[in-house]
PDB file of C-alpha atoms in Angstrom:
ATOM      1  CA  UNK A1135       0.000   0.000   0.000  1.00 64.00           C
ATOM      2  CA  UNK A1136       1.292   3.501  -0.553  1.00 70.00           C
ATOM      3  CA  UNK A1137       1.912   4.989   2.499  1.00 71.00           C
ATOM      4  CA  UNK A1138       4.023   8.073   1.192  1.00 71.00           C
ATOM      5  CA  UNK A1139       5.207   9.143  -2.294  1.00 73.00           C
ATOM      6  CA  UNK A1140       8.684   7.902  -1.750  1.00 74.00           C
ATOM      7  CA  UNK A1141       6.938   4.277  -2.130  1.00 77.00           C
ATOM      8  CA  UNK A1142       6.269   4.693  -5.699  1.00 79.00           C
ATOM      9  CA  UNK A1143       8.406   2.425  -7.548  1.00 83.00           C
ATOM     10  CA  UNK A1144       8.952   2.129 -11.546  1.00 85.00           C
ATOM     11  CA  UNK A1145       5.961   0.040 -12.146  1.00 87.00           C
ATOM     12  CA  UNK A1146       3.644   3.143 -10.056  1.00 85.00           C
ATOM     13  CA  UNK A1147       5.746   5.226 -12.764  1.00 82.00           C
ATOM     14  CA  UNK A1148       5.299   3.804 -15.413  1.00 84.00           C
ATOM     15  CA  UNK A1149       1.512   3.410 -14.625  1.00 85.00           C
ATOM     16  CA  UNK A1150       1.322   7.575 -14.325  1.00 81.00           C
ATOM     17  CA  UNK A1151       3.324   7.713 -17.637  1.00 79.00           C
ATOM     18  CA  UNK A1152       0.696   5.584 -19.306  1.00 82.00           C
ATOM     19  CA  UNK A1153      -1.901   7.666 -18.186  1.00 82.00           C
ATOM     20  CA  UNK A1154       0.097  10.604 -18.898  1.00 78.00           C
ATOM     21  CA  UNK A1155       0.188   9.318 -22.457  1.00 80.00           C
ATOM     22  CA  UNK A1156      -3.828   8.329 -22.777  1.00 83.00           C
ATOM     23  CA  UNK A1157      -4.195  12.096 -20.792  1.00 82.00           C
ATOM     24  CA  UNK A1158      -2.322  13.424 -23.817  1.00 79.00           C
ATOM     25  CA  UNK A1159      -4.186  12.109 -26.350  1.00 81.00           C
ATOM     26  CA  UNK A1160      -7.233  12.576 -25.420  1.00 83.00           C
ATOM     27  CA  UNK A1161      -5.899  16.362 -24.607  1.00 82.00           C
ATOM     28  CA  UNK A1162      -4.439  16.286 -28.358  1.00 82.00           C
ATOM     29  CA  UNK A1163      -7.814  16.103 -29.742  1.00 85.00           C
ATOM     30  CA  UNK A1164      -9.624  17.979 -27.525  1.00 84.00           C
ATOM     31  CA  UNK A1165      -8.055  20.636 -28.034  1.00 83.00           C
ATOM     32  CA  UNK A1166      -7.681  20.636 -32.149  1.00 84.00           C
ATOM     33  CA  UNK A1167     -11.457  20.543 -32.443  1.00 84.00           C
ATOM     34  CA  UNK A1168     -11.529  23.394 -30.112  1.00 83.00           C
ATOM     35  CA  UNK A1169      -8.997  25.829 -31.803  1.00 81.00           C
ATOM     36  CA  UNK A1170      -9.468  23.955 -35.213  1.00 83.00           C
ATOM     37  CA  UNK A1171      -5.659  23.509 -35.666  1.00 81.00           C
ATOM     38  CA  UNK A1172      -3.396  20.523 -35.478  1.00 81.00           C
ATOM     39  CA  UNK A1173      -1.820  19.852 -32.065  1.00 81.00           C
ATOM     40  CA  UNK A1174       0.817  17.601 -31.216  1.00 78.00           C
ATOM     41  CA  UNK A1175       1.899  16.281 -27.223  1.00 76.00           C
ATOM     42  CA  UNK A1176       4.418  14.273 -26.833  1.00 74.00           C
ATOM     43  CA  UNK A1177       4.836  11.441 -24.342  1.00 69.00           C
ATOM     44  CA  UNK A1178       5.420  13.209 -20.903  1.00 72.00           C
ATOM     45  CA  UNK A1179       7.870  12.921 -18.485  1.00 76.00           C
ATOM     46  CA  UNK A1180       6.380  12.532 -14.657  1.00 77.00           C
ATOM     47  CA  UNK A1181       8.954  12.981 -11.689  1.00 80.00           C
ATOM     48  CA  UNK A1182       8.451  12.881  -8.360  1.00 81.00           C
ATOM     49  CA  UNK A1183       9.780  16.320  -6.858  1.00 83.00           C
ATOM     50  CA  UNK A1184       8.676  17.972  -3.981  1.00 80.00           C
ATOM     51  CA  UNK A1185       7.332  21.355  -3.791  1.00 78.00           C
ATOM     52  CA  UNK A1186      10.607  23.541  -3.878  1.00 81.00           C
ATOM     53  CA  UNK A1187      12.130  21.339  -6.516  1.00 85.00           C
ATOM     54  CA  UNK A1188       9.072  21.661  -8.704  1.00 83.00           C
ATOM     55  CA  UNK A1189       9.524  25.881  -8.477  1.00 82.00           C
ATOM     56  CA  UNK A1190      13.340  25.383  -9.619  1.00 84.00           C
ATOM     57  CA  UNK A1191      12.266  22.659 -12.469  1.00 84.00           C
ATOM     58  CA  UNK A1192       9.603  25.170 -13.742  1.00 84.00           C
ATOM     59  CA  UNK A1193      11.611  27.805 -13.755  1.00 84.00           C
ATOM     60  CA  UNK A1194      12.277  31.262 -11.824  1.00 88.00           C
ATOM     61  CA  UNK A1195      10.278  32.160  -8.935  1.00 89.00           C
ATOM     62  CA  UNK A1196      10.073  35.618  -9.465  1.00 91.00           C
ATOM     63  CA  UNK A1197       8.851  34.711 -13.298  1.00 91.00           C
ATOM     64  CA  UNK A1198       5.524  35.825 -14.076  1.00 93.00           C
ATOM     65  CA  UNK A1199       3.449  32.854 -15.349  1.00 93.00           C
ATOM     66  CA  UNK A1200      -0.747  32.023 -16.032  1.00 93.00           C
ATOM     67  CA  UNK A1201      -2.019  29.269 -14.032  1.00 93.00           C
ATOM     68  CA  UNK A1202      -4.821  27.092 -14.150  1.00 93.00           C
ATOM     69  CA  UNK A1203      -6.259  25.354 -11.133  1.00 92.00           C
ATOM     70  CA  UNK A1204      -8.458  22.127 -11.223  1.00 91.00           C
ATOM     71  CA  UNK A1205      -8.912  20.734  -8.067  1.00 90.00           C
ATOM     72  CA  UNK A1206     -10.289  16.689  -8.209  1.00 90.00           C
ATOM     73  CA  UNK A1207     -13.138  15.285  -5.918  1.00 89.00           C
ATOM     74  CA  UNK A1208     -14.863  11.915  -5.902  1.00 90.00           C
ATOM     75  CA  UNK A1209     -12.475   8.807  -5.185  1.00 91.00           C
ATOM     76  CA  UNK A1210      -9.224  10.321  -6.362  1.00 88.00           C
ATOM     77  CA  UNK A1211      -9.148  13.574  -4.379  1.00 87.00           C
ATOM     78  CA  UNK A1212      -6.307  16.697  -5.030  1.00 87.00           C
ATOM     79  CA  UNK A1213      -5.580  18.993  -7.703  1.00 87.00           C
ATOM     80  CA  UNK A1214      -4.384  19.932 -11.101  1.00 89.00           C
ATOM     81  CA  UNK A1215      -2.061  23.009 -11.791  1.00 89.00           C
ATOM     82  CA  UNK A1216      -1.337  23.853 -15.290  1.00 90.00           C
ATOM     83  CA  UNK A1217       1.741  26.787 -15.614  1.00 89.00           C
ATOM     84  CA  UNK A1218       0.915  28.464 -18.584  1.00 87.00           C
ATOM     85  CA  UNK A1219       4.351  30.153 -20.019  1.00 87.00           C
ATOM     86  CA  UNK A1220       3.646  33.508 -21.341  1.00 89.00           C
ATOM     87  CA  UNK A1221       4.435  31.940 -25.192  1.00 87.00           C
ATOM     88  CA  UNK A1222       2.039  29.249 -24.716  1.00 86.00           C
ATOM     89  CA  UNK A1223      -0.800  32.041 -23.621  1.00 90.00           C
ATOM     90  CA  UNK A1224       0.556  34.420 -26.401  1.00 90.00           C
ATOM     91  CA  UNK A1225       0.090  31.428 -28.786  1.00 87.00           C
ATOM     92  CA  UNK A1226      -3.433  30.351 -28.135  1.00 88.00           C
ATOM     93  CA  UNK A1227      -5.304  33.995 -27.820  1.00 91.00           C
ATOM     94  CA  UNK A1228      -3.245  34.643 -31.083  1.00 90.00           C
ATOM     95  CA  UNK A1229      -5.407  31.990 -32.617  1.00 88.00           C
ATOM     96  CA  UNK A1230      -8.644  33.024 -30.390  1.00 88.00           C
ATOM     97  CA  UNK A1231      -8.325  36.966 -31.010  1.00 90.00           C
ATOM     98  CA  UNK A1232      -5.203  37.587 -32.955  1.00 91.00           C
ATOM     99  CA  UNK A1233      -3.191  38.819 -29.837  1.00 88.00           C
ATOM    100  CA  UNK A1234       0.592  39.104 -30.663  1.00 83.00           C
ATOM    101  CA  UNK A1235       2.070  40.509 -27.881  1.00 85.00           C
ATOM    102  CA  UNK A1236       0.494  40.382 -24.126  1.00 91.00           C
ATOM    103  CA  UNK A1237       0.704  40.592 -20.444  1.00 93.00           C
ATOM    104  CA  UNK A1238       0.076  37.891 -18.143  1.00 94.00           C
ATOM    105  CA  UNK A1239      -0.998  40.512 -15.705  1.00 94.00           C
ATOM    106  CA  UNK A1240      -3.565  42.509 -17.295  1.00 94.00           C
ATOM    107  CA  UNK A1241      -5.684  39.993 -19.264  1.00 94.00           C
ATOM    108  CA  UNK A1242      -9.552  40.844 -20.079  1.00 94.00           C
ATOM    109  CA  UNK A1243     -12.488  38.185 -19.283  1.00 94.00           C
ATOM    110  CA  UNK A1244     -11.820  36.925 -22.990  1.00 94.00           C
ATOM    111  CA  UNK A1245      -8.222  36.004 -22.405  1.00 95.00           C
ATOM    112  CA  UNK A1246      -8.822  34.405 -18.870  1.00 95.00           C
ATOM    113  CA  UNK A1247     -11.636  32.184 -20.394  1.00 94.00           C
ATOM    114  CA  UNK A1248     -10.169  30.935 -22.648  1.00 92.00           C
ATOM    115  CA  UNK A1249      -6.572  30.186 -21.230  1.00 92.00           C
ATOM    116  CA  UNK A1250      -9.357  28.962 -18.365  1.00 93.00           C
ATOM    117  CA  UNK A1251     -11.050  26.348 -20.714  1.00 90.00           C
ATOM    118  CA  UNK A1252      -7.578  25.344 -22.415  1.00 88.00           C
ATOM    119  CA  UNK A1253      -6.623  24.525 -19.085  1.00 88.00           C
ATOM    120  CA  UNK A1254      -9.977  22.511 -18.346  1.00 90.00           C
ATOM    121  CA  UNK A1255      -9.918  20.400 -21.339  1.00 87.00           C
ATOM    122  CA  UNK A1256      -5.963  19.493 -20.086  1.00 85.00           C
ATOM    123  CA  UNK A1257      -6.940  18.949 -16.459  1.00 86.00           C
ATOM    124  CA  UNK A1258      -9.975  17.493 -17.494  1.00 88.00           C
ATOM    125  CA  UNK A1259      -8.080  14.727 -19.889  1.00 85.00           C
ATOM    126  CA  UNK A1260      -5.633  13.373 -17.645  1.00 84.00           C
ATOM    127  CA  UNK A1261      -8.753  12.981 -14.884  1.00 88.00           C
ATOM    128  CA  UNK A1262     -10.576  11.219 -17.767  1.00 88.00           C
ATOM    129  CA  UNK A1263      -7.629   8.947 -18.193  1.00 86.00           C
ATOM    130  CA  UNK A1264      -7.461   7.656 -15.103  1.00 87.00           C
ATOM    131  CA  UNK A1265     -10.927   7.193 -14.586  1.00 88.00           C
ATOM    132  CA  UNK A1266     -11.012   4.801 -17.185  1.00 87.00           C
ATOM    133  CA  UNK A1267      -7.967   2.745 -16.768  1.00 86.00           C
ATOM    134  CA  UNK A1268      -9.199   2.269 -13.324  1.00 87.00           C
ATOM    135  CA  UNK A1269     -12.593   2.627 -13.482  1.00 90.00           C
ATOM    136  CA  UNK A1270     -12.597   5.522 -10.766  1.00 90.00           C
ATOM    137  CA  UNK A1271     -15.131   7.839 -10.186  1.00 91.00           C
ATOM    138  CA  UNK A1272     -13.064  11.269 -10.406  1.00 90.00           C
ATOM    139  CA  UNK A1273     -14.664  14.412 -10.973  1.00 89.00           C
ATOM    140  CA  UNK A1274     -13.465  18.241 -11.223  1.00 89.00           C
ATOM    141  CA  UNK A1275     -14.893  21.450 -10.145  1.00 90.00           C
ATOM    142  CA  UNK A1276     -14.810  24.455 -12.222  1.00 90.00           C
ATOM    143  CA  UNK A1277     -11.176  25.369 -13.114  1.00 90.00           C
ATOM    144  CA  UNK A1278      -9.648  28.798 -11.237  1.00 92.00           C
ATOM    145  CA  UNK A1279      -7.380  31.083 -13.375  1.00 94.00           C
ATOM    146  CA  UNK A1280      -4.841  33.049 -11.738  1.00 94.00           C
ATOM    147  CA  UNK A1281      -1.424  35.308 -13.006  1.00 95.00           C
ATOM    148  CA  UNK A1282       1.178  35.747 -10.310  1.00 94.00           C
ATOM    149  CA  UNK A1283       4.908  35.574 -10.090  1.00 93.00           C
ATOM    150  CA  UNK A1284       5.682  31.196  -9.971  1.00 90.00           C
ATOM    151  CA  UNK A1285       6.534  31.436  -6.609  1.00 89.00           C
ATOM    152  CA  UNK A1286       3.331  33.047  -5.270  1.00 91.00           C
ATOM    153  CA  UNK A1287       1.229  30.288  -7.354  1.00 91.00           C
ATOM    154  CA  UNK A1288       2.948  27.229  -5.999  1.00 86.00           C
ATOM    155  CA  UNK A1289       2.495  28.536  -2.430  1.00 84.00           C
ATOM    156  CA  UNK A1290      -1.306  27.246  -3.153  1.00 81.00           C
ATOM    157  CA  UNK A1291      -0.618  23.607  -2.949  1.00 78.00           C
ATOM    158  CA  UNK A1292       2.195  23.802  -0.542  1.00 75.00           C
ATOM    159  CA  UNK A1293      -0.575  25.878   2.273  1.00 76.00           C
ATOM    160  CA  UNK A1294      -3.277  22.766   1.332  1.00 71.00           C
ATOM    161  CA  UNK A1295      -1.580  19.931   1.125  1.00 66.00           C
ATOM    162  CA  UNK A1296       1.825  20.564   3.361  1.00 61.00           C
ATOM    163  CA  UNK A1297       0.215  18.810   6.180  1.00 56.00           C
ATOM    164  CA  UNK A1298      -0.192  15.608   3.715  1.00 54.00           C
ATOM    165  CA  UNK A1299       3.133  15.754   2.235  1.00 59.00           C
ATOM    166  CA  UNK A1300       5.321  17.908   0.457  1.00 67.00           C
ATOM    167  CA  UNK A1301       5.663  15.701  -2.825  1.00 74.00           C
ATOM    168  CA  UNK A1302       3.927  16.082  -5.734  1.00 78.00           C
ATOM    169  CA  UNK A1303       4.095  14.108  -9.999  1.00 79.00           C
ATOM    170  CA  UNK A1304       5.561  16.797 -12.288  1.00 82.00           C
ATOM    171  CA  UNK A1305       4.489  16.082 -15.535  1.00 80.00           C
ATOM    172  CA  UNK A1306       6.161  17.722 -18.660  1.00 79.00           C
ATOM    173  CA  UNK A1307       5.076  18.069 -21.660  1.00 75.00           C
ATOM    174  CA  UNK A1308       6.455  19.128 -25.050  1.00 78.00           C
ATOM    175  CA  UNK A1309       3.398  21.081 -26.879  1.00 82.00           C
ATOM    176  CA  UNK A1310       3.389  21.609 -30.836  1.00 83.00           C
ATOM    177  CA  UNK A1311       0.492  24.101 -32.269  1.00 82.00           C
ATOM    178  CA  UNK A1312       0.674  25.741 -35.696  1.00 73.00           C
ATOM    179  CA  UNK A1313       4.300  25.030 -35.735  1.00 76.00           C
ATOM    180  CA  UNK A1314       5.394  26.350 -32.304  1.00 76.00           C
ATOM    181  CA  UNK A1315       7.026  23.536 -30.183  1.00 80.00           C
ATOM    182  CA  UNK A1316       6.275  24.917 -26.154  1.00 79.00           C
ATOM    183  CA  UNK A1317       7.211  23.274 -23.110  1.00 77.00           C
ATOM    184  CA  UNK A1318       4.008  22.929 -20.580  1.00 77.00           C
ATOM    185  CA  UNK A1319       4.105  21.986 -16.661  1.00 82.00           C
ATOM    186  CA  UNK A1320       1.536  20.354 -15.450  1.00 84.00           C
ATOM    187  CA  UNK A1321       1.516  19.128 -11.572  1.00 84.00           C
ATOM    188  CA  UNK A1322      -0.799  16.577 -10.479  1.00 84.00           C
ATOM    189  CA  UNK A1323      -1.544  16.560  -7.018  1.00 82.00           C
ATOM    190  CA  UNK A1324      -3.217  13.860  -5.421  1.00 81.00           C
ATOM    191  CA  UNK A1325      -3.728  12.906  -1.627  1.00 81.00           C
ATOM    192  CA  UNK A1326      -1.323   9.578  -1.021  1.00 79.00           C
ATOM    193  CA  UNK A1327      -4.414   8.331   0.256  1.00 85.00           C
ATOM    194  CA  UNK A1328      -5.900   9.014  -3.332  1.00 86.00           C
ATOM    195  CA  UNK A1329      -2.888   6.760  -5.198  1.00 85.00           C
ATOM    196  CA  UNK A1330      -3.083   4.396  -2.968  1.00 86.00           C
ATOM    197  CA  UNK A1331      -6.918   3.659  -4.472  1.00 88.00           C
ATOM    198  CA  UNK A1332      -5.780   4.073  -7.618  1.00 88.00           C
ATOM    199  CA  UNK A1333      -2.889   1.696  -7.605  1.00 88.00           C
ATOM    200  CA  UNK A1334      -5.234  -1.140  -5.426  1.00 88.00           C
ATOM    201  CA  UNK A1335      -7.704  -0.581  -8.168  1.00 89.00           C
ATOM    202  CA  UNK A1336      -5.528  -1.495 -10.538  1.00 87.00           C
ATOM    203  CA  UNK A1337      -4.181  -4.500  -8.801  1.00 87.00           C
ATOM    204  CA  UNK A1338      -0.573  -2.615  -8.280  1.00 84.00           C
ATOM    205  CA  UNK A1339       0.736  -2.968  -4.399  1.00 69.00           C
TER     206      UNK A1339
END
Protein backbone atom coordinates (compact mmCIF):
# COMPACT_ATOMS: atom_id res chain seq x y z
CA UNK A 1 0.00 0.00 0.00
CA UNK A 2 1.29 3.50 -0.55
CA UNK A 3 1.91 4.99 2.50
CA UNK A 4 4.02 8.07 1.19
CA UNK A 5 5.21 9.14 -2.29
CA UNK A 6 8.68 7.90 -1.75
CA UNK A 7 6.94 4.28 -2.13
CA UNK A 8 6.27 4.69 -5.70
CA UNK A 9 8.41 2.42 -7.55
CA UNK A 10 8.95 2.13 -11.55
CA UNK A 11 5.96 0.04 -12.15
CA UNK A 12 3.64 3.14 -10.06
CA UNK A 13 5.75 5.23 -12.76
CA UNK A 14 5.30 3.80 -15.41
CA UNK A 15 1.51 3.41 -14.62
CA UNK A 16 1.32 7.58 -14.33
CA UNK A 17 3.32 7.71 -17.64
CA UNK A 18 0.70 5.58 -19.31
CA UNK A 19 -1.90 7.67 -18.19
CA UNK A 20 0.10 10.60 -18.90
CA UNK A 21 0.19 9.32 -22.46
CA UNK A 22 -3.83 8.33 -22.78
CA UNK A 23 -4.20 12.10 -20.79
CA UNK A 24 -2.32 13.42 -23.82
CA UNK A 25 -4.19 12.11 -26.35
CA UNK A 26 -7.23 12.58 -25.42
CA UNK A 27 -5.90 16.36 -24.61
CA UNK A 28 -4.44 16.29 -28.36
CA UNK A 29 -7.81 16.10 -29.74
CA UNK A 30 -9.62 17.98 -27.53
CA UNK A 31 -8.05 20.64 -28.03
CA UNK A 32 -7.68 20.64 -32.15
CA UNK A 33 -11.46 20.54 -32.44
CA UNK A 34 -11.53 23.39 -30.11
CA UNK A 35 -9.00 25.83 -31.80
CA UNK A 36 -9.47 23.95 -35.21
CA UNK A 37 -5.66 23.51 -35.67
CA UNK A 38 -3.40 20.52 -35.48
CA UNK A 39 -1.82 19.85 -32.07
CA UNK A 40 0.82 17.60 -31.22
CA UNK A 41 1.90 16.28 -27.22
CA UNK A 42 4.42 14.27 -26.83
CA UNK A 43 4.84 11.44 -24.34
CA UNK A 44 5.42 13.21 -20.90
CA UNK A 45 7.87 12.92 -18.48
CA UNK A 46 6.38 12.53 -14.66
CA UNK A 47 8.95 12.98 -11.69
CA UNK A 48 8.45 12.88 -8.36
CA UNK A 49 9.78 16.32 -6.86
CA UNK A 50 8.68 17.97 -3.98
CA UNK A 51 7.33 21.36 -3.79
CA UNK A 52 10.61 23.54 -3.88
CA UNK A 53 12.13 21.34 -6.52
CA UNK A 54 9.07 21.66 -8.70
CA UNK A 55 9.52 25.88 -8.48
CA UNK A 56 13.34 25.38 -9.62
CA UNK A 57 12.27 22.66 -12.47
CA UNK A 58 9.60 25.17 -13.74
CA UNK A 59 11.61 27.80 -13.76
CA UNK A 60 12.28 31.26 -11.82
CA UNK A 61 10.28 32.16 -8.94
CA UNK A 62 10.07 35.62 -9.46
CA UNK A 63 8.85 34.71 -13.30
CA UNK A 64 5.52 35.82 -14.08
CA UNK A 65 3.45 32.85 -15.35
CA UNK A 66 -0.75 32.02 -16.03
CA UNK A 67 -2.02 29.27 -14.03
CA UNK A 68 -4.82 27.09 -14.15
CA UNK A 69 -6.26 25.35 -11.13
CA UNK A 70 -8.46 22.13 -11.22
CA UNK A 71 -8.91 20.73 -8.07
CA UNK A 72 -10.29 16.69 -8.21
CA UNK A 73 -13.14 15.29 -5.92
CA UNK A 74 -14.86 11.91 -5.90
CA UNK A 75 -12.48 8.81 -5.18
CA UNK A 76 -9.22 10.32 -6.36
CA UNK A 77 -9.15 13.57 -4.38
CA UNK A 78 -6.31 16.70 -5.03
CA UNK A 79 -5.58 18.99 -7.70
CA UNK A 80 -4.38 19.93 -11.10
CA UNK A 81 -2.06 23.01 -11.79
CA UNK A 82 -1.34 23.85 -15.29
CA UNK A 83 1.74 26.79 -15.61
CA UNK A 84 0.91 28.46 -18.58
CA UNK A 85 4.35 30.15 -20.02
CA UNK A 86 3.65 33.51 -21.34
CA UNK A 87 4.43 31.94 -25.19
CA UNK A 88 2.04 29.25 -24.72
CA UNK A 89 -0.80 32.04 -23.62
CA UNK A 90 0.56 34.42 -26.40
CA UNK A 91 0.09 31.43 -28.79
CA UNK A 92 -3.43 30.35 -28.14
CA UNK A 93 -5.30 33.99 -27.82
CA UNK A 94 -3.24 34.64 -31.08
CA UNK A 95 -5.41 31.99 -32.62
CA UNK A 96 -8.64 33.02 -30.39
CA UNK A 97 -8.32 36.97 -31.01
CA UNK A 98 -5.20 37.59 -32.96
CA UNK A 99 -3.19 38.82 -29.84
CA UNK A 100 0.59 39.10 -30.66
CA UNK A 101 2.07 40.51 -27.88
CA UNK A 102 0.49 40.38 -24.13
CA UNK A 103 0.70 40.59 -20.44
CA UNK A 104 0.08 37.89 -18.14
CA UNK A 105 -1.00 40.51 -15.71
CA UNK A 106 -3.57 42.51 -17.30
CA UNK A 107 -5.68 39.99 -19.26
CA UNK A 108 -9.55 40.84 -20.08
CA UNK A 109 -12.49 38.18 -19.28
CA UNK A 110 -11.82 36.93 -22.99
CA UNK A 111 -8.22 36.00 -22.41
CA UNK A 112 -8.82 34.40 -18.87
CA UNK A 113 -11.64 32.18 -20.39
CA UNK A 114 -10.17 30.93 -22.65
CA UNK A 115 -6.57 30.19 -21.23
CA UNK A 116 -9.36 28.96 -18.37
CA UNK A 117 -11.05 26.35 -20.71
CA UNK A 118 -7.58 25.34 -22.41
CA UNK A 119 -6.62 24.53 -19.08
CA UNK A 120 -9.98 22.51 -18.35
CA UNK A 121 -9.92 20.40 -21.34
CA UNK A 122 -5.96 19.49 -20.09
CA UNK A 123 -6.94 18.95 -16.46
CA UNK A 124 -9.98 17.49 -17.49
CA UNK A 125 -8.08 14.73 -19.89
CA UNK A 126 -5.63 13.37 -17.64
CA UNK A 127 -8.75 12.98 -14.88
CA UNK A 128 -10.58 11.22 -17.77
CA UNK A 129 -7.63 8.95 -18.19
CA UNK A 130 -7.46 7.66 -15.10
CA UNK A 131 -10.93 7.19 -14.59
CA UNK A 132 -11.01 4.80 -17.18
CA UNK A 133 -7.97 2.74 -16.77
CA UNK A 134 -9.20 2.27 -13.32
CA UNK A 135 -12.59 2.63 -13.48
CA UNK A 136 -12.60 5.52 -10.77
CA UNK A 137 -15.13 7.84 -10.19
CA UNK A 138 -13.06 11.27 -10.41
CA UNK A 139 -14.66 14.41 -10.97
CA UNK A 140 -13.46 18.24 -11.22
CA UNK A 141 -14.89 21.45 -10.14
CA UNK A 142 -14.81 24.45 -12.22
CA UNK A 143 -11.18 25.37 -13.11
CA UNK A 144 -9.65 28.80 -11.24
CA UNK A 145 -7.38 31.08 -13.37
CA UNK A 146 -4.84 33.05 -11.74
CA UNK A 147 -1.42 35.31 -13.01
CA UNK A 148 1.18 35.75 -10.31
CA UNK A 149 4.91 35.57 -10.09
CA UNK A 150 5.68 31.20 -9.97
CA UNK A 151 6.53 31.44 -6.61
CA UNK A 152 3.33 33.05 -5.27
CA UNK A 153 1.23 30.29 -7.35
CA UNK A 154 2.95 27.23 -6.00
CA UNK A 155 2.49 28.54 -2.43
CA UNK A 156 -1.31 27.25 -3.15
CA UNK A 157 -0.62 23.61 -2.95
CA UNK A 158 2.19 23.80 -0.54
CA UNK A 159 -0.58 25.88 2.27
CA UNK A 160 -3.28 22.77 1.33
CA UNK A 161 -1.58 19.93 1.12
CA UNK A 162 1.83 20.56 3.36
CA UNK A 163 0.21 18.81 6.18
CA UNK A 164 -0.19 15.61 3.72
CA UNK A 165 3.13 15.75 2.24
CA UNK A 166 5.32 17.91 0.46
CA UNK A 167 5.66 15.70 -2.82
CA UNK A 168 3.93 16.08 -5.73
CA UNK A 169 4.10 14.11 -10.00
CA UNK A 170 5.56 16.80 -12.29
CA UNK A 171 4.49 16.08 -15.53
CA UNK A 172 6.16 17.72 -18.66
CA UNK A 173 5.08 18.07 -21.66
CA UNK A 174 6.46 19.13 -25.05
CA UNK A 175 3.40 21.08 -26.88
CA UNK A 176 3.39 21.61 -30.84
CA UNK A 177 0.49 24.10 -32.27
CA UNK A 178 0.67 25.74 -35.70
CA UNK A 179 4.30 25.03 -35.74
CA UNK A 180 5.39 26.35 -32.30
CA UNK A 181 7.03 23.54 -30.18
CA UNK A 182 6.28 24.92 -26.15
CA UNK A 183 7.21 23.27 -23.11
CA UNK A 184 4.01 22.93 -20.58
CA UNK A 185 4.10 21.99 -16.66
CA UNK A 186 1.54 20.35 -15.45
CA UNK A 187 1.52 19.13 -11.57
CA UNK A 188 -0.80 16.58 -10.48
CA UNK A 189 -1.54 16.56 -7.02
CA UNK A 190 -3.22 13.86 -5.42
CA UNK A 191 -3.73 12.91 -1.63
CA UNK A 192 -1.32 9.58 -1.02
CA UNK A 193 -4.41 8.33 0.26
CA UNK A 194 -5.90 9.01 -3.33
CA UNK A 195 -2.89 6.76 -5.20
CA UNK A 196 -3.08 4.40 -2.97
CA UNK A 197 -6.92 3.66 -4.47
CA UNK A 198 -5.78 4.07 -7.62
CA UNK A 199 -2.89 1.70 -7.61
CA UNK A 200 -5.23 -1.14 -5.43
CA UNK A 201 -7.70 -0.58 -8.17
CA UNK A 202 -5.53 -1.49 -10.54
CA UNK A 203 -4.18 -4.50 -8.80
CA UNK A 204 -0.57 -2.62 -8.28
CA UNK A 205 0.74 -2.97 -4.40
Amino acid sequence: MIQKFEDLNDVHIDVLMEIGNIGSGNASTALSSMIGKEIKIKMPAVQILDFQQAIEHSGNPEEIRAAVLIRLKGEIEGMILLLVEKKLAEVILDIFFQKKDIDLLSLDEGDVSALSEIGNIMGSSYVSAISTLAGLNVGVEAPSFTADMLGAIMSVPVIEFGEVGDKLLCIDKSIEIDGHSIKSNMLLIPTVDSLSVLFTRLGIL
